[in-house]
PDB file of C-alpha atoms in Angstrom:
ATOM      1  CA  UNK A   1      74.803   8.147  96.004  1.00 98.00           C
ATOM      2  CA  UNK A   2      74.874  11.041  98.279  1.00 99.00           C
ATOM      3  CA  UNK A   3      72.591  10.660 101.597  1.00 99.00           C
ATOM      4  CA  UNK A   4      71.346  13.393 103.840  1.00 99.00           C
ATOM      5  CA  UNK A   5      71.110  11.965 107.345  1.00 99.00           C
ATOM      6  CA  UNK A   6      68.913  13.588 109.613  1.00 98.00           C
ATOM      7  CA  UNK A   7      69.179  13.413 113.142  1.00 95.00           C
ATOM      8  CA  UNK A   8      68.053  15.180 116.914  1.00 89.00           C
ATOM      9  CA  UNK A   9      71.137  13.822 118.779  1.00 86.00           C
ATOM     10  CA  UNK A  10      69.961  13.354 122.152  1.00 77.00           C
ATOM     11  CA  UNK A  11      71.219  15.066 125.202  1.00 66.00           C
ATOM     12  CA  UNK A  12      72.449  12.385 127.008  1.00 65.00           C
ATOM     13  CA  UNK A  13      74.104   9.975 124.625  1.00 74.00           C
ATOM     14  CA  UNK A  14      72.133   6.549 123.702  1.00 76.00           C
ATOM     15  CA  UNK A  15      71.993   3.569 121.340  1.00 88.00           C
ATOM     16  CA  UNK A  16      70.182   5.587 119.030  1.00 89.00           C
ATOM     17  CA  UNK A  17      72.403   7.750 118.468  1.00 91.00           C
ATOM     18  CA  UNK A  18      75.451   5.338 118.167  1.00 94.00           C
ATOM     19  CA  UNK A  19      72.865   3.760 115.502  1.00 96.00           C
ATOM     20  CA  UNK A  20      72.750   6.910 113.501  1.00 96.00           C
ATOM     21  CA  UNK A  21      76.594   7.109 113.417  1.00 96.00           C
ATOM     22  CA  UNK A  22      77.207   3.534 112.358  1.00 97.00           C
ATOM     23  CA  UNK A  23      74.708   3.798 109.605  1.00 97.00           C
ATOM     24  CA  UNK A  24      76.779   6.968 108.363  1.00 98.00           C
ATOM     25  CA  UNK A  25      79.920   4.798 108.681  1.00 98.00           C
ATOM     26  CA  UNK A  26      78.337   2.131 106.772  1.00 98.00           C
ATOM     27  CA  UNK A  27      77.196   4.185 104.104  1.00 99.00           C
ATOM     28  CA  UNK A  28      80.572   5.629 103.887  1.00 99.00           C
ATOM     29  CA  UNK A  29      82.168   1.856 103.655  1.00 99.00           C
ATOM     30  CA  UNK A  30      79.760   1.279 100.574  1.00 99.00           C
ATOM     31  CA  UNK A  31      81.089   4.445  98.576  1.00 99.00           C
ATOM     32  CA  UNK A  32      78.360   6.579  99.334  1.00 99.00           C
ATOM     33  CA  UNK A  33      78.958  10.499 100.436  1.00 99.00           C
ATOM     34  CA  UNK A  34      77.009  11.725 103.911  1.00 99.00           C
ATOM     35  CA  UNK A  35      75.743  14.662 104.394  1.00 98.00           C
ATOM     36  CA  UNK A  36      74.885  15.273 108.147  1.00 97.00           C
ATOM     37  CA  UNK A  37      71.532  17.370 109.111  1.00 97.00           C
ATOM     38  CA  UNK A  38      71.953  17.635 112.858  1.00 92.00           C
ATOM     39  CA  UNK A  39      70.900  19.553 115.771  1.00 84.00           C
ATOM     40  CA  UNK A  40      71.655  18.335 119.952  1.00 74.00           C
ATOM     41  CA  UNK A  41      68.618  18.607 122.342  1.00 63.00           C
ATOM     42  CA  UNK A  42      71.766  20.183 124.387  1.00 60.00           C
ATOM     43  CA  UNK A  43      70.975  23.416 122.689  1.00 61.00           C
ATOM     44  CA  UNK A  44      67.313  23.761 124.605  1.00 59.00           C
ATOM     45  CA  UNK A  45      69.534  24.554 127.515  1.00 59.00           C
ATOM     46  CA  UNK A  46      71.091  27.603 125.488  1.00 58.00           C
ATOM     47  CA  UNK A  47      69.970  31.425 126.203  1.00 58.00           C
ATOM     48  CA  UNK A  48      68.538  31.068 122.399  1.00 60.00           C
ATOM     49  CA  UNK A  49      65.899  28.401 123.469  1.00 55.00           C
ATOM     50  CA  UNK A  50      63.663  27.404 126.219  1.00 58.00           C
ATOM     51  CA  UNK A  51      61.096  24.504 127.016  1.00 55.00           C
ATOM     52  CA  UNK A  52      58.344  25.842 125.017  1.00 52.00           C
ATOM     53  CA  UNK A  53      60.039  27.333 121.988  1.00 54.00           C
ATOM     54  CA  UNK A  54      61.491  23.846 121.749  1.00 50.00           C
ATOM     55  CA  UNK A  55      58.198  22.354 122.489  1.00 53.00           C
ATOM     56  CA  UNK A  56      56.430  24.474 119.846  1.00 50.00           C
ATOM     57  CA  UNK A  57      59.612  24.443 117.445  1.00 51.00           C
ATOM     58  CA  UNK A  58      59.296  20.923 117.528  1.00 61.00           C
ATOM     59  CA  UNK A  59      55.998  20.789 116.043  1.00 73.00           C
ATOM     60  CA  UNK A  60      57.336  23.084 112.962  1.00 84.00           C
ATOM     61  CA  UNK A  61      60.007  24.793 112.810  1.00 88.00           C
ATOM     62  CA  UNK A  62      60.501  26.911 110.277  1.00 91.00           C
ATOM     63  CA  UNK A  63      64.285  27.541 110.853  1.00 90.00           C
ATOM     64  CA  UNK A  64      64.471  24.128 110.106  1.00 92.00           C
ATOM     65  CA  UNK A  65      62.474  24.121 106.863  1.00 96.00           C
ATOM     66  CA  UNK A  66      65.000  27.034 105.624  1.00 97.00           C
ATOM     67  CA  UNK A  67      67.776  25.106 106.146  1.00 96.00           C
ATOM     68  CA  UNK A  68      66.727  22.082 105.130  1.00 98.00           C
ATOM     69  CA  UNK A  69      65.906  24.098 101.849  1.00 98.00           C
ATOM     70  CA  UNK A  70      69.719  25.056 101.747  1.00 98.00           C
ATOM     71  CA  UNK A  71      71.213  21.767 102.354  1.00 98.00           C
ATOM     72  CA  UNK A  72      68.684  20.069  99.672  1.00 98.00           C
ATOM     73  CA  UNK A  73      70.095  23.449  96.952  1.00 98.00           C
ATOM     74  CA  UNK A  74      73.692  23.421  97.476  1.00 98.00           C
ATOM     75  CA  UNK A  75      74.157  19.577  98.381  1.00 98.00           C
ATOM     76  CA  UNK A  76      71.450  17.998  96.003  1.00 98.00           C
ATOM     77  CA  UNK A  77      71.057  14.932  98.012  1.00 99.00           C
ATOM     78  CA  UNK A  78      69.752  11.818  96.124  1.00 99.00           C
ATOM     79  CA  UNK A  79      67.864  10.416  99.336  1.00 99.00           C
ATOM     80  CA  UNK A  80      67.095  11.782 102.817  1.00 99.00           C
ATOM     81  CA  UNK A  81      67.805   9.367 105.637  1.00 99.00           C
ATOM     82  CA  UNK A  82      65.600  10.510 108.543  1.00 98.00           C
ATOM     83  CA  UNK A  83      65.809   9.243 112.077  1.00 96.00           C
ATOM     84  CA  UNK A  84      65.338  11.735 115.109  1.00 91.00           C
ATOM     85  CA  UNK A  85      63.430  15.218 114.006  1.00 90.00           C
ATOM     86  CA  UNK A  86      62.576  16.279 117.999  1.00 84.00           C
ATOM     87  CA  UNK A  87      62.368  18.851 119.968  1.00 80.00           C
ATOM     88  CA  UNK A  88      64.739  20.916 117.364  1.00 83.00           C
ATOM     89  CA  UNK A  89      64.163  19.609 113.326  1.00 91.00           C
ATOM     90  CA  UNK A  90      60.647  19.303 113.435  1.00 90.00           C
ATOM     91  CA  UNK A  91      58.461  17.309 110.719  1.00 92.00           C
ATOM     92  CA  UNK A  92      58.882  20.472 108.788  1.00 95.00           C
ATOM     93  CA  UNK A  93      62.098  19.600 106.969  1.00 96.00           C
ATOM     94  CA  UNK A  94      59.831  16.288 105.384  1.00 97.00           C
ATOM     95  CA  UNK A  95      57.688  18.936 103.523  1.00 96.00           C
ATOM     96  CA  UNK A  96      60.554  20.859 102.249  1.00 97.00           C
ATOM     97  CA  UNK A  97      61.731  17.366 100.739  1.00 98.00           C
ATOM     98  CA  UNK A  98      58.439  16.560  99.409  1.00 98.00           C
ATOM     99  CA  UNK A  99      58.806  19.981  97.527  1.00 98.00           C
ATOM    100  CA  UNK A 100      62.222  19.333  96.429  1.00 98.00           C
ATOM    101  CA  UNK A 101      61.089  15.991  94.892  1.00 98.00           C
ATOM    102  CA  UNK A 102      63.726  14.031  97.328  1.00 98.00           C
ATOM    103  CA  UNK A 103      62.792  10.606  98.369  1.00 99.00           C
ATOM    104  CA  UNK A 104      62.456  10.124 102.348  1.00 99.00           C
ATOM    105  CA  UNK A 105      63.796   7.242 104.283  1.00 98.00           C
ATOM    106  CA  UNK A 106      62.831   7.000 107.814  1.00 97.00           C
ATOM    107  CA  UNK A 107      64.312   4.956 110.588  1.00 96.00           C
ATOM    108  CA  UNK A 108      61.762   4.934 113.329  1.00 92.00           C
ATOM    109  CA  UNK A 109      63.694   4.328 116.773  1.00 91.00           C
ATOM    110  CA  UNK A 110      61.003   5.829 119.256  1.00 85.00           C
ATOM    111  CA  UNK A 111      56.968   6.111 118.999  1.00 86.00           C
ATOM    112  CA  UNK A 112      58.336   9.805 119.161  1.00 82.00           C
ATOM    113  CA  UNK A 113      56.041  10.511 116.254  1.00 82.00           C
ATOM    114  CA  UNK A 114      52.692   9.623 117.917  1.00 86.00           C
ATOM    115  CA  UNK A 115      53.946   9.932 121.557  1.00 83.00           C
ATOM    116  CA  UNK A 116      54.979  13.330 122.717  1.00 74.00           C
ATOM    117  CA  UNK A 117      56.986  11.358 125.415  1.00 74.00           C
ATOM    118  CA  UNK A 118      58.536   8.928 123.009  1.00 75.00           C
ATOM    119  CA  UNK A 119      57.260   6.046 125.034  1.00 78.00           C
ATOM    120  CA  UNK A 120      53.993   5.376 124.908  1.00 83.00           C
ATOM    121  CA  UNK A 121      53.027   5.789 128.291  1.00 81.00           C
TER     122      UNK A 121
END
């Protein structure tokens, strides 16, 4: 099976994203082929980016979406492994799957989706 993982690695390094690289490994043990979607929040820090564009980016980015729509034509994934999709990937990439007929797995580490903070605070 070839899987697509999708992942925001975070600026400073955490358990989530040492969970994202053993499920790769894993999935690599069992015969499967990865295929790595991945941005670093590093990057808002760039001269490309600032706060808001990543703010606003990570509500849709349609970057993102394009090359999400690359990686699902010249990779053909079977499945999409999702875990981090902010400030950089954006939700956008899910509807470019949904197009593509691709199924969607999410790992939810975070209340990221429903918290802009992450935490629920």
């Amino acid at each position: 099976m070839k899987i697509c993982v999708v992942h925001n690695e975070y600026r400073h390094k955490g358990g989530e994203d040492l969970s994202v690289r053993a499920a790769c490994d894993l999935f690599r043990e069992a015969g499967h082929e990865v295929i790595r979607f991945h941005r670093d929040s590093g990057e808002v820090d760039g001269p490309r980016f600032g706060k808001a564009k990543a703010f606003f980016g990570g509500i849709y980015s349609r970057a993102s979406r394009r090359q999400m729509k690359h990686v699902i034509a010249a990779e053909k994934p079977d499945v999409v492994h999702v875990h981090n999709l902010f400030p950089l990937i954006s939700p956008s990439i899910l509807l470019e799957c949904g197009l593509s007929g691709i199924p969607v797995v999410m790992t939810v580490h975070n209340y990221r989706l429903i918290c802009p903070n992450g935490l629920l605070l």
